[in-house]
PDB file of C-alpha atoms in Angstrom:
ATOM      1  CA  UNK A 473      -0.188  -0.158  -0.208  1.00 40.00           C
ATOM      2  CA  UNK A 474       1.721   2.864  -0.479  1.00 42.00           C
ATOM      3  CA  UNK A 475       1.722   5.640   2.008  1.00 41.00           C
ATOM      4  CA  UNK A 476      -0.807   8.280   2.142  1.00 41.00           C
ATOM      5  CA  UNK A 477       0.253  11.506   0.358  1.00 41.00           C
ATOM      6  CA  UNK A 478       0.295  15.136   2.638  1.00 41.00           C
ATOM      7  CA  UNK A 479      -2.122  17.831  -0.498  1.00 40.00           C
ATOM      8  CA  UNK A 480      -0.216  21.007   2.408  1.00 47.00           C
ATOM      9  CA  UNK A 481       2.480  23.157   2.160  1.00 45.00           C
ATOM     10  CA  UNK A 482       4.900  22.106   4.705  1.00 44.00           C
ATOM     11  CA  UNK A 483       6.749  24.961   6.323  1.00 47.00           C
ATOM     12  CA  UNK A 484      10.368  23.932   7.138  1.00 43.00           C
ATOM     13  CA  UNK A 485       9.489  25.036  10.732  1.00 42.00           C
ATOM     14  CA  UNK A 486       6.799  22.415  11.029  1.00 43.00           C
ATOM     15  CA  UNK A 487       7.990  19.900   9.662  1.00 45.00           C
ATOM     16  CA  UNK A 488       7.674  16.525  11.038  1.00 46.00           C
ATOM     17  CA  UNK A 489      11.102  15.127  13.214  1.00 63.00           C
ATOM     18  CA  UNK A 490      11.130  12.003  10.920  1.00 90.00           C
ATOM     19  CA  UNK A 491      10.503  11.860   7.619  1.00 96.00           C
ATOM     20  CA  UNK A 492       9.893  10.125   4.687  1.00 97.00           C
ATOM     21  CA  UNK A 493      12.107   9.750   2.146  1.00 98.00           C
ATOM     22  CA  UNK A 494      12.606   8.207  -1.116  1.00 98.00           C
ATOM     23  CA  UNK A 495      16.023   8.156  -4.047  1.00 98.00           C
ATOM     24  CA  UNK A 496      15.753   9.034  -7.563  1.00 98.00           C
ATOM     25  CA  UNK A 497      18.876   7.371  -8.564  1.00 95.00           C
ATOM     26  CA  UNK A 498      20.128   4.243  -7.309  1.00 93.00           C
ATOM     27  CA  UNK A 499      23.694   4.089  -8.184  1.00 92.00           C
ATOM     28  CA  UNK A 500      27.004   3.932  -5.369  1.00 94.00           C
ATOM     29  CA  UNK A 501      26.118   6.918  -3.512  1.00 96.00           C
ATOM     30  CA  UNK A 502      21.681   7.678  -3.156  1.00 96.00           C
ATOM     31  CA  UNK A 503      21.033   4.037  -1.386  1.00 96.00           C
ATOM     32  CA  UNK A 504      24.146   4.543   1.156  1.00 96.00           C
ATOM     33  CA  UNK A 505      22.424   7.966   1.760  1.00 97.00           C
ATOM     34  CA  UNK A 506      19.508   6.509   2.777  1.00 97.00           C
ATOM     35  CA  UNK A 507      20.323   3.670   4.838  1.00 97.00           C
ATOM     36  CA  UNK A 508      22.302   6.153   6.647  1.00 96.00           C
ATOM     37  CA  UNK A 509      19.187   8.312   7.117  1.00 97.00           C
ATOM     38  CA  UNK A 510      17.263   6.020   7.963  1.00 96.00           C
ATOM     39  CA  UNK A 511      19.642   4.752  11.008  1.00 95.00           C
ATOM     40  CA  UNK A 512      18.268   8.617  11.780  1.00 95.00           C
ATOM     41  CA  UNK A 513      14.786   7.119  12.298  1.00 95.00           C
ATOM     42  CA  UNK A 514      14.081   8.914   8.698  1.00 97.00           C
ATOM     43  CA  UNK A 515      11.899   6.217   6.606  1.00 97.00           C
ATOM     44  CA  UNK A 516      12.661   5.370   3.112  1.00 97.00           C
ATOM     45  CA  UNK A 517       9.751   3.983   1.403  1.00 98.00           C
ATOM     46  CA  UNK A 518      10.406   4.361  -2.469  1.00 98.00           C
ATOM     47  CA  UNK A 519      13.868   4.337  -4.543  1.00 98.00           C
ATOM     48  CA  UNK A 520      13.994   4.122  -8.521  1.00 97.00           C
ATOM     49  CA  UNK A 521      16.688   2.745 -10.519  1.00 92.00           C
ATOM     50  CA  UNK A 522      17.265   1.914 -14.485  1.00 88.00           C
ATOM     51  CA  UNK A 523      19.533  -0.879 -14.745  1.00 91.00           C
ATOM     52  CA  UNK A 524      19.819  -3.758 -13.404  1.00 92.00           C
ATOM     53  CA  UNK A 525      23.032  -2.999 -11.092  1.00 92.00           C
ATOM     54  CA  UNK A 526      20.396  -0.402  -9.327  1.00 92.00           C
ATOM     55  CA  UNK A 527      18.192  -2.171  -8.985  1.00 92.00           C
ATOM     56  CA  UNK A 528      20.661  -5.043  -7.095  1.00 94.00           C
ATOM     57  CA  UNK A 529      21.512  -2.220  -5.570  1.00 93.00           C
ATOM     58  CA  UNK A 530      18.859  -1.115  -3.858  1.00 94.00           C
ATOM     59  CA  UNK A 531      17.279  -4.632  -3.232  1.00 94.00           C
ATOM     60  CA  UNK A 532      20.766  -5.316  -1.092  1.00 95.00           C
ATOM     61  CA  UNK A 533      21.003  -1.936   0.375  1.00 96.00           C
ATOM     62  CA  UNK A 534      17.056  -0.712   1.066  1.00 96.00           C
ATOM     63  CA  UNK A 535      15.265  -4.757   0.834  1.00 96.00           C
ATOM     64  CA  UNK A 536      11.922  -3.966   0.830  1.00 96.00           C
ATOM     65  CA  UNK A 537      11.683  -0.225  -0.275  1.00 97.00           C
ATOM     66  CA  UNK A 538       9.682  -0.815  -2.952  1.00 97.00           C
ATOM     67  CA  UNK A 539      11.122   0.002  -6.745  1.00 96.00           C
ATOM     68  CA  UNK A 540       9.617   2.987  -8.801  1.00 97.00           C
ATOM     69  CA  UNK A 541       9.135   5.753 -11.588  1.00 97.00           C
ATOM     70  CA  UNK A 542      10.475   9.046 -10.019  1.00 97.00           C
ATOM     71  CA  UNK A 543       7.502  10.913 -10.579  1.00 97.00           C
ATOM     72  CA  UNK A 544       6.150   8.145  -7.742  1.00 98.00           C
ATOM     73  CA  UNK A 545       9.076   9.060  -5.685  1.00 98.00           C
ATOM     74  CA  UNK A 546       8.392  12.584  -5.579  1.00 98.00           C
ATOM     75  CA  UNK A 547       4.760  11.058  -4.691  1.00 98.00           C
ATOM     76  CA  UNK A 548       5.825   9.367  -1.815  1.00 98.00           C
ATOM     77  CA  UNK A 549       7.956  10.887  -0.135  1.00 98.00           C
ATOM     78  CA  UNK A 550       8.771  13.906   1.653  1.00 97.00           C
ATOM     79  CA  UNK A 551      12.911  14.153   1.790  1.00 98.00           C
ATOM     80  CA  UNK A 552      13.730  12.866  -2.105  1.00 98.00           C
ATOM     81  CA  UNK A 553      17.775  12.477  -2.463  1.00 98.00           C
ATOM     82  CA  UNK A 554      17.966  13.315  -6.225  1.00 98.00           C
ATOM     83  CA  UNK A 555      21.137  10.945  -6.557  1.00 97.00           C
ATOM     84  CA  UNK A 556      21.776  10.982 -10.308  1.00 96.00           C
ATOM     85  CA  UNK A 557      24.492  12.028 -12.463  1.00 94.00           C
ATOM     86  CA  UNK A 558      25.921  15.163 -13.021  1.00 95.00           C
ATOM     87  CA  UNK A 559      25.127  15.816 -16.621  1.00 96.00           C
ATOM     88  CA  UNK A 560      21.287  13.922 -15.872  1.00 96.00           C
ATOM     89  CA  UNK A 561      20.436  16.206 -13.174  1.00 97.00           C
ATOM     90  CA  UNK A 562      19.304  19.879 -14.664  1.00 98.00           C
ATOM     91  CA  UNK A 563      17.040  18.174 -17.103  1.00 98.00           C
ATOM     92  CA  UNK A 564      15.932  16.023 -14.487  1.00 97.00           C
ATOM     93  CA  UNK A 565      14.643  18.505 -12.683  1.00 98.00           C
ATOM     94  CA  UNK A 566      13.122  20.353 -15.033  1.00 98.00           C
ATOM     95  CA  UNK A 567      11.602  17.539 -16.651  1.00 97.00           C
ATOM     96  CA  UNK A 568       9.553  16.500 -12.662  1.00 97.00           C
ATOM     97  CA  UNK A 569       8.831  20.091 -12.186  1.00 97.00           C
ATOM     98  CA  UNK A 570       7.344  20.056 -15.074  1.00 97.00           C
ATOM     99  CA  UNK A 571       5.215  17.688 -14.840  1.00 96.00           C
ATOM    100  CA  UNK A 572       3.579  19.115 -12.058  1.00 97.00           C
ATOM    101  CA  UNK A 573       6.137  16.015  -9.364  1.00 97.00           C
ATOM    102  CA  UNK A 574       7.480  18.078  -7.350  1.00 98.00           C
ATOM    103  CA  UNK A 575       4.822  19.092  -4.041  1.00 96.00           C
ATOM    104  CA  UNK A 576       5.163  22.430  -2.518  1.00 97.00           C
ATOM    105  CA  UNK A 577       7.374  21.752   0.941  1.00 96.00           C
ATOM    106  CA  UNK A 578       9.009  18.726  -0.271  1.00 97.00           C
ATOM    107  CA  UNK A 579      12.951  18.851   0.230  1.00 97.00           C
ATOM    108  CA  UNK A 580      14.628  18.417  -2.968  1.00 98.00           C
ATOM    109  CA  UNK A 581      18.359  17.058  -1.943  1.00 98.00           C
ATOM    110  CA  UNK A 582      20.709  16.605  -4.826  1.00 98.00           C
ATOM    111  CA  UNK A 583      24.547  15.703  -4.183  1.00 98.00           C
ATOM    112  CA  UNK A 584      26.360  16.929  -7.216  1.00 97.00           C
ATOM    113  CA  UNK A 585      29.873  18.375  -6.446  1.00 97.00           C
ATOM    114  CA  UNK A 586      29.660  20.458  -9.720  1.00 96.00           C
ATOM    115  CA  UNK A 587      26.487  22.324  -8.377  1.00 98.00           C
ATOM    116  CA  UNK A 588      25.041  24.209  -5.895  1.00 98.00           C
ATOM    117  CA  UNK A 589      20.813  25.015  -5.019  1.00 98.00           C
ATOM    118  CA  UNK A 590      20.233  27.545  -8.199  1.00 98.00           C
ATOM    119  CA  UNK A 591      19.539  23.628  -9.972  1.00 98.00           C
ATOM    120  CA  UNK A 592      17.267  23.709  -8.201  1.00 98.00           C
ATOM    121  CA  UNK A 593      15.107  25.866  -9.137  1.00 98.00           C
ATOM    122  CA  UNK A 594      12.817  24.703 -11.912  1.00 98.00           C
ATOM    123  CA  UNK A 595      11.619  23.239  -8.248  1.00 98.00           C
ATOM    124  CA  UNK A 596      12.247  26.188  -5.742  1.00 97.00           C
ATOM    125  CA  UNK A 597       9.442  27.872  -8.398  1.00 97.00           C
ATOM    126  CA  UNK A 598       7.456  24.689  -7.600  1.00 97.00           C
ATOM    127  CA  UNK A 599       7.337  24.719  -3.756  1.00 97.00           C
ATOM    128  CA  UNK A 600       9.942  22.482  -3.242  1.00 98.00           C
ATOM    129  CA  UNK A 601      12.924  23.958  -0.858  1.00 98.00           C
ATOM    130  CA  UNK A 602      16.362  23.003  -2.515  1.00 98.00           C
ATOM    131  CA  UNK A 603      19.157  21.502  -0.518  1.00 98.00           C
ATOM    132  CA  UNK A 604      23.107  20.579  -1.897  1.00 98.00           C
ATOM    133  CA  UNK A 605      24.720  18.059   0.206  1.00 98.00           C
ATOM    134  CA  UNK A 606      27.382  16.660  -1.692  1.00 98.00           C
ATOM    135  CA  UNK A 607      29.974  13.596   0.751  1.00 98.00           C
ATOM    136  CA  UNK A 608      32.833  14.163   0.284  1.00 97.00           C
ATOM    137  CA  UNK A 609      34.099  10.988  -0.106  1.00 95.00           C
ATOM    138  CA  UNK A 610      34.100   8.134  -2.604  1.00 92.00           C
ATOM    139  CA  UNK A 611      31.496   5.514  -2.813  1.00 94.00           C
ATOM    140  CA  UNK A 612      31.356   1.174  -3.630  1.00 93.00           C
ATOM    141  CA  UNK A 613      27.569   0.888  -3.870  1.00 92.00           C
ATOM    142  CA  UNK A 614      28.338  -1.332  -1.031  1.00 92.00           C
ATOM    143  CA  UNK A 615      27.510  -1.240   2.627  1.00 91.00           C
ATOM    144  CA  UNK A 616      30.264  -0.512   3.580  1.00 95.00           C
ATOM    145  CA  UNK A 617      29.953   3.191   2.361  1.00 95.00           C
ATOM    146  CA  UNK A 618      27.464   3.918   5.422  1.00 95.00           C
ATOM    147  CA  UNK A 619      29.859   3.449   8.163  1.00 94.00           C
ATOM    148  CA  UNK A 620      32.757   5.616   6.125  1.00 94.00           C
ATOM    149  CA  UNK A 621      29.648   8.592   5.896  1.00 95.00           C
ATOM    150  CA  UNK A 622      30.820   9.065   9.597  1.00 93.00           C
ATOM    151  CA  UNK A 623      33.648  11.680  10.715  1.00 94.00           C
ATOM    152  CA  UNK A 624      33.157  12.556   6.466  1.00 97.00           C
ATOM    153  CA  UNK A 625      32.537  16.042   5.286  1.00 98.00           C
ATOM    154  CA  UNK A 626      29.537  17.425   3.245  1.00 98.00           C
ATOM    155  CA  UNK A 627      29.740  20.681   0.751  1.00 98.00           C
ATOM    156  CA  UNK A 628      25.922  22.388   1.629  1.00 98.00           C
ATOM    157  CA  UNK A 629      24.934  24.710  -0.616  1.00 98.00           C
ATOM    158  CA  UNK A 630      21.069  26.183   0.687  1.00 97.00           C
ATOM    159  CA  UNK A 631      18.814  29.271   1.055  1.00 97.00           C
ATOM    160  CA  UNK A 632      20.224  30.951   4.183  1.00 95.00           C
ATOM    161  CA  UNK A 633      16.871  29.977   5.529  1.00 96.00           C
ATOM    162  CA  UNK A 634      16.773  26.430   5.071  1.00 96.00           C
ATOM    163  CA  UNK A 635      20.746  26.615   5.839  1.00 95.00           C
ATOM    164  CA  UNK A 636      19.650  25.248   9.509  1.00 95.00           C
ATOM    165  CA  UNK A 637      17.709  21.927   7.990  1.00 95.00           C
ATOM    166  CA  UNK A 638      21.023  20.956   5.703  1.00 96.00           C
ATOM    167  CA  UNK A 639      23.298  20.897   8.334  1.00 95.00           C
ATOM    168  CA  UNK A 640      20.618  19.453  10.626  1.00 95.00           C
ATOM    169  CA  UNK A 641      20.603  15.931   7.655  1.00 96.00           C
ATOM    170  CA  UNK A 642      24.385  15.809   7.589  1.00 97.00           C
ATOM    171  CA  UNK A 643      25.130  15.904  10.992  1.00 96.00           C
ATOM    172  CA  UNK A 644      22.746  13.100  11.259  1.00 95.00           C
ATOM    173  CA  UNK A 645      23.859  10.955   8.436  1.00 95.00           C
ATOM    174  CA  UNK A 646      26.779  10.902  10.445  1.00 94.00           C
ATOM    175  CA  UNK A 647      28.867  13.618   8.301  1.00 96.00           C
ATOM    176  CA  UNK A 648      30.268  17.703   9.007  1.00 97.00           C
ATOM    177  CA  UNK A 649      28.701  20.221   6.703  1.00 97.00           C
ATOM    178  CA  UNK A 650      30.889  22.775   5.348  1.00 97.00           C
ATOM    179  CA  UNK A 651      28.970  25.132   3.739  1.00 97.00           C
ATOM    180  CA  UNK A 652      30.094  26.205  -0.102  1.00 98.00           C
ATOM    181  CA  UNK A 653      28.607  29.302  -1.716  1.00 98.00           C
ATOM    182  CA  UNK A 654      27.145  28.634  -4.691  1.00 97.00           C
ATOM    183  CA  UNK A 655      29.558  30.617  -7.273  1.00 98.00           C
ATOM    184  CA  UNK A 656      32.578  28.785  -5.157  1.00 98.00           C
ATOM    185  CA  UNK A 657      30.499  25.182  -6.038  1.00 97.00           C
ATOM    186  CA  UNK A 658      32.338  24.310  -9.652  1.00 96.00           C
ATOM    187  CA  UNK A 659      36.111  24.497  -7.950  1.00 97.00           C
ATOM    188  CA  UNK A 660      35.723  23.112  -4.544  1.00 97.00           C
ATOM    189  CA  UNK A 661      34.506  20.294  -6.878  1.00 97.00           C
ATOM    190  CA  UNK A 662      37.353  20.133  -9.422  1.00 97.00           C
ATOM    191  CA  UNK A 663      40.160  20.433  -5.990  1.00 97.00           C
ATOM    192  CA  UNK A 664      38.051  17.293  -4.872  1.00 96.00           C
ATOM    193  CA  UNK A 665      38.934  15.677  -8.113  1.00 94.00           C
ATOM    194  CA  UNK A 666      41.926  16.407  -8.306  1.00 94.00           C
ATOM    195  CA  UNK A 667      42.870  14.855  -5.404  1.00 94.00           C
ATOM    196  CA  UNK A 668      40.684  11.400  -4.745  1.00 94.00           C
ATOM    197  CA  UNK A 669      39.836  10.694  -8.701  1.00 93.00           C
ATOM    198  CA  UNK A 670      43.755  11.566 -10.028  1.00 94.00           C
ATOM    199  CA  UNK A 671      45.107   9.351  -6.856  1.00 95.00           C
ATOM    200  CA  UNK A 672      42.707   6.535  -7.841  1.00 94.00           C
ATOM    201  CA  UNK A 673      44.685   6.578 -11.439  1.00 95.00           C
ATOM    202  CA  UNK A 674      48.343   7.504 -10.018  1.00 96.00           C
ATOM    203  CA  UNK A 675      47.658   3.795  -7.719  1.00 97.00           C
ATOM    204  CA  UNK A 676      46.623   1.725  -9.886  1.00 97.00           C
ATOM    205  CA  UNK A 677      49.726   2.839 -12.343  1.00 96.00           C
ATOM    206  CA  UNK A 678      52.229   2.932  -9.651  1.00 97.00           C
ATOM    207  CA  UNK A 679      50.282  -0.468  -8.814  1.00 98.00           C
ATOM    208  CA  UNK A 680      50.936  -2.104 -12.625  1.00 97.00           C
ATOM    209  CA  UNK A 681      54.295  -1.004 -12.638  1.00 97.00           C
ATOM    210  CA  UNK A 682      55.505  -2.026  -9.070  1.00 97.00           C
ATOM    211  CA  UNK A 683      53.506  -5.680 -10.995  1.00 97.00           C
ATOM    212  CA  UNK A 684      56.181  -5.463 -13.401  1.00 96.00           C
ATOM    213  CA  UNK A 685      59.431  -5.018 -11.845  1.00 96.00           C
ATOM    214  CA  UNK A 686      58.061  -8.060 -10.201  1.00 97.00           C
ATOM    215  CA  UNK A 687      57.153  -6.972  -7.245  1.00 98.00           C
ATOM    216  CA  UNK A 688      54.713 -10.110  -6.105  1.00 97.00           C
ATOM    217  CA  UNK A 689      52.211  -7.625  -3.691  1.00 98.00           C
ATOM    218  CA  UNK A 690      52.081  -4.031  -4.498  1.00 98.00           C
ATOM    219  CA  UNK A 691      49.161  -3.241  -2.101  1.00 97.00           C
ATOM    220  CA  UNK A 692      50.931  -4.328   0.180  1.00 97.00           C
ATOM    221  CA  UNK A 693      54.107  -2.376   0.013  1.00 98.00           C
ATOM    222  CA  UNK A 694      52.846   0.836  -1.677  1.00 98.00           C
ATOM    223  CA  UNK A 695      49.753   0.698   1.880  1.00 97.00           C
ATOM    224  CA  UNK A 696      51.916   2.146   4.329  1.00 97.00           C
ATOM    225  CA  UNK A 697      54.433   4.470   1.850  1.00 97.00           C
ATOM    226  CA  UNK A 698      51.259   6.081   0.475  1.00 97.00           C
ATOM    227  CA  UNK A 699      49.011   6.117   3.963  1.00 97.00           C
ATOM    228  CA  UNK A 700      52.121   8.141   5.133  1.00 97.00           C
ATOM    229  CA  UNK A 701      52.872  10.498   2.242  1.00 96.00           C
ATOM    230  CA  UNK A 702      48.905  11.374   2.514  1.00 96.00           C
ATOM    231  CA  UNK A 703      49.680  12.141   6.456  1.00 97.00           C
ATOM    232  CA  UNK A 704      52.072  14.281   5.934  1.00 97.00           C
ATOM    233  CA  UNK A 705      50.803  16.000   3.061  1.00 96.00           C
ATOM    234  CA  UNK A 706      47.534  17.089   5.489  1.00 96.00           C
ATOM    235  CA  UNK A 707      49.757  17.648   8.095  1.00 96.00           C
ATOM    236  CA  UNK A 708      51.846  19.242   6.450  1.00 97.00           C
ATOM    237  CA  UNK A 709      51.028  20.053   2.407  1.00 96.00           C
ATOM    238  CA  UNK A 710      53.795  21.441   0.257  1.00 96.00           C
ATOM    239  CA  UNK A 711      56.721  20.732   3.265  1.00 96.00           C
ATOM    240  CA  UNK A 712      56.071  16.851   3.280  1.00 96.00           C
ATOM    241  CA  UNK A 713      57.669  17.440  -0.409  1.00 96.00           C
ATOM    242  CA  UNK A 714      60.559  14.321  -1.009  1.00 95.00           C
ATOM    243  CA  UNK A 715      61.698  12.526  -4.159  1.00 96.00           C
ATOM    244  CA  UNK A 716      64.181  12.902  -6.894  1.00 96.00           C
ATOM    245  CA  UNK A 717      62.238  15.691  -7.544  1.00 96.00           C
ATOM    246  CA  UNK A 718      61.707  17.270  -4.256  1.00 95.00           C
ATOM    247  CA  UNK A 719      65.676  17.248  -4.203  1.00 94.00           C
ATOM    248  CA  UNK A 720      66.732  18.283  -7.541  1.00 94.00           C
ATOM    249  CA  UNK A 721      67.668  14.296  -8.714  1.00 95.00           C
ATOM    250  CA  UNK A 722      67.943  15.751 -12.349  1.00 95.00           C
ATOM    251  CA  UNK A 723      69.945  11.931 -13.230  1.00 95.00           C
ATOM    252  CA  UNK A 724      67.617  10.326 -11.122  1.00 96.00           C
ATOM    253  CA  UNK A 725      63.692  11.148 -13.598  1.00 96.00           C
ATOM    254  CA  UNK A 726      65.159  10.834 -16.396  1.00 95.00           C
ATOM    255  CA  UNK A 727      65.932   7.224 -15.613  1.00 96.00           C
ATOM    256  CA  UNK A 728      62.470   6.980 -14.480  1.00 97.00           C
ATOM    257  CA  UNK A 729      61.257   8.829 -18.202  1.00 96.00           C
ATOM    258  CA  UNK A 730      63.152   5.690 -19.442  1.00 95.00           C
ATOM    259  CA  UNK A 731      62.497   2.910 -17.875  1.00 96.00           C
ATOM    260  CA  UNK A 732      58.817   4.287 -18.743  1.00 96.00           C
ATOM    261  CA  UNK A 733      59.131   4.866 -22.635  1.00 95.00           C
ATOM    262  CA  UNK A 734      60.348   1.152 -22.212  1.00 95.00           C
ATOM    263  CA  UNK A 735      57.809  -0.533 -20.042  1.00 95.00           C
ATOM    264  CA  UNK A 736      54.903   2.116 -19.886  1.00 95.00           C
ATOM    265  CA  UNK A 737      54.596   4.402 -22.375  1.00 95.00           C
ATOM    266  CA  UNK A 738      50.828   5.606 -21.492  1.00 95.00           C
ATOM    267  CA  UNK A 739      52.054   6.971 -18.321  1.00 95.00           C
ATOM    268  CA  UNK A 740      55.443   9.053 -19.298  1.00 96.00           C
ATOM    269  CA  UNK A 741      52.504  12.841 -19.865  1.00 94.00           C
ATOM    270  CA  UNK A 742      50.978  11.625 -16.052  1.00 94.00           C
ATOM    271  CA  UNK A 743      54.714  11.024 -15.431  1.00 96.00           C
ATOM    272  CA  UNK A 744      55.956  14.239 -16.863  1.00 96.00           C
ATOM    273  CA  UNK A 745      53.392  16.736 -15.791  1.00 95.00           C
ATOM    274  CA  UNK A 746      52.847  15.782 -12.104  1.00 95.00           C
ATOM    275  CA  UNK A 747      56.206  16.153 -12.400  1.00 96.00           C
ATOM    276  CA  UNK A 748      56.721  19.588 -13.337  1.00 95.00           C
ATOM    277  CA  UNK A 749      53.938  20.444 -11.365  1.00 95.00           C
ATOM    278  CA  UNK A 750      56.543  19.059  -7.888  1.00 96.00           C
ATOM    279  CA  UNK A 751      58.857  20.384  -8.971  1.00 96.00           C
ATOM    280  CA  UNK A 752      57.577  24.503  -9.158  1.00 95.00           C
ATOM    281  CA  UNK A 753      55.325  23.687  -5.630  1.00 96.00           C
ATOM    282  CA  UNK A 754      58.830  22.778  -4.393  1.00 95.00           C
ATOM    283  CA  UNK A 755      60.659  25.656  -5.674  1.00 94.00           C
ATOM    284  CA  UNK A 756      58.014  27.836  -5.080  1.00 94.00           C
ATOM    285  CA  UNK A 757      57.676  26.307  -1.297  1.00 93.00           C
ATOM    286  CA  UNK A 758      61.966  26.710  -0.671  1.00 93.00           C
ATOM    287  CA  UNK A 759      62.266  23.073  -1.415  1.00 93.00           C
ATOM    288  CA  UNK A 760      64.502  22.958  -3.697  1.00 93.00           C
ATOM    289  CA  UNK A 761      66.983  24.982  -4.997  1.00 91.00           C
ATOM    290  CA  UNK A 762      66.562  27.154  -7.673  1.00 89.00           C
ATOM    291  CA  UNK A 763      70.565  26.015  -8.834  1.00 86.00           C
ATOM    292  CA  UNK A 764      69.488  22.405  -8.484  1.00 87.00           C
ATOM    293  CA  UNK A 765      66.285  22.603 -10.187  1.00 92.00           C
ATOM    294  CA  UNK A 766      68.036  24.108 -13.695  1.00 92.00           C
ATOM    295  CA  UNK A 767      68.831  20.469 -14.801  1.00 92.00           C
ATOM    296  CA  UNK A 768      65.729  19.071 -13.606  1.00 94.00           C
ATOM    297  CA  UNK A 769      63.485  21.443 -15.381  1.00 93.00           C
ATOM    298  CA  UNK A 770      66.161  20.917 -18.523  1.00 93.00           C
ATOM    299  CA  UNK A 771      65.447  17.270 -18.637  1.00 94.00           C
ATOM    300  CA  UNK A 772      62.018  18.078 -18.036  1.00 94.00           C
ATOM    301  CA  UNK A 773      61.763  19.955 -20.943  1.00 93.00           C
ATOM    302  CA  UNK A 774      63.740  18.217 -23.376  1.00 92.00           C
ATOM    303  CA  UNK A 775      61.335  15.030 -22.714  1.00 91.00           C
ATOM    304  CA  UNK A 776      58.282  16.860 -23.212  1.00 89.00           C
ATOM    305  CA  UNK A 777      59.306  18.032 -26.705  1.00 88.00           C
ATOM    306  CA  UNK A 778      60.358  14.643 -27.968  1.00 84.00           C
ATOM    307  CA  UNK A 779      57.306  12.050 -28.960  1.00 69.00           C
ATOM    308  CA  UNK A 780      55.161  10.748 -27.051  1.00 59.00           C
ATOM    309  CA  UNK A 781      55.607  13.608 -24.470  1.00 52.00           C
ATOM    310  CA  UNK A 782      52.528  16.172 -24.701  1.00 47.00           C
ATOM    311  CA  UNK A 783      54.383  19.130 -23.285  1.00 41.00           C
ATOM    312  CA  UNK A 784      52.416  22.677 -22.336  1.00 39.00           C
ATOM    313  CA  UNK A 785      49.483  23.421 -25.209  1.00 38.00           C
ATOM    314  CA  UNK A 786      50.005  20.134 -27.147  1.00 38.00           C
ATOM    315  CA  UNK A 787      47.880  17.666 -28.137  1.00 35.00           C
ATOM    316  CA  UNK A 788      47.925  13.751 -28.105  1.00 35.00           C
TER     317      UNK A 788
END
């Protein structure tokens, strides 16, 4: 039986302490957030998912919660999580608003890092209460995600009158709210992608190279090293820079690039780009002396000009 739907607009100050929750888009994020809200006493009542994987994910994390169309999710829920890809979000919001699926007083929450609250303007005009709550966390689509939300920072953007409601929801999910201005959302999201998404690429490449070098357990070798490097970086920033680039060991860097050209040519461009960025930061921070940097920068410039080493402004 469908949950009864309130037809009267709800003032957020009069909203019941516990809400019915719907999820539009059962990707990796939505079901985990719904479970976190469920643990806080809210009640998931509907979820939408298109692919077989999303439907399985919904069944695993939200057993017994019916899988329905997006419009039906909004009809059943007071709090709706829009957890769809960034490029899909604007069109989804416009469509839901145009078809009358959005109800006055309904809390509409999206989890995109790229967008603030303005992407929800079509729903706002329909009377919804718009919130942008982006968990700064990588998700697997499994129950472990719920545990990882404990202490996770959320990028929060919302109208001033809804700020307390947004922060309260984040705290209920075990997270820590961090206010992000509307105009700063793209920069905020770029910063997270630079740190987290590119880190996965770098680690995966490192593991592949260690395997080629004969290391039988590259994950076990890298774990302590990368853990210490991350801890040092978070504590000390650029002062934690170390290694041949930060020391200005041009010969070692040249040897690295030579090996990569032989064994992993696809990794050369990334190595050169990161070496250049590391050298710039080490120079600016005073770790790399100008006299030591000269030979290093010559090596990098020479390698960038070689075939297979995309230099600044070049395409591959």
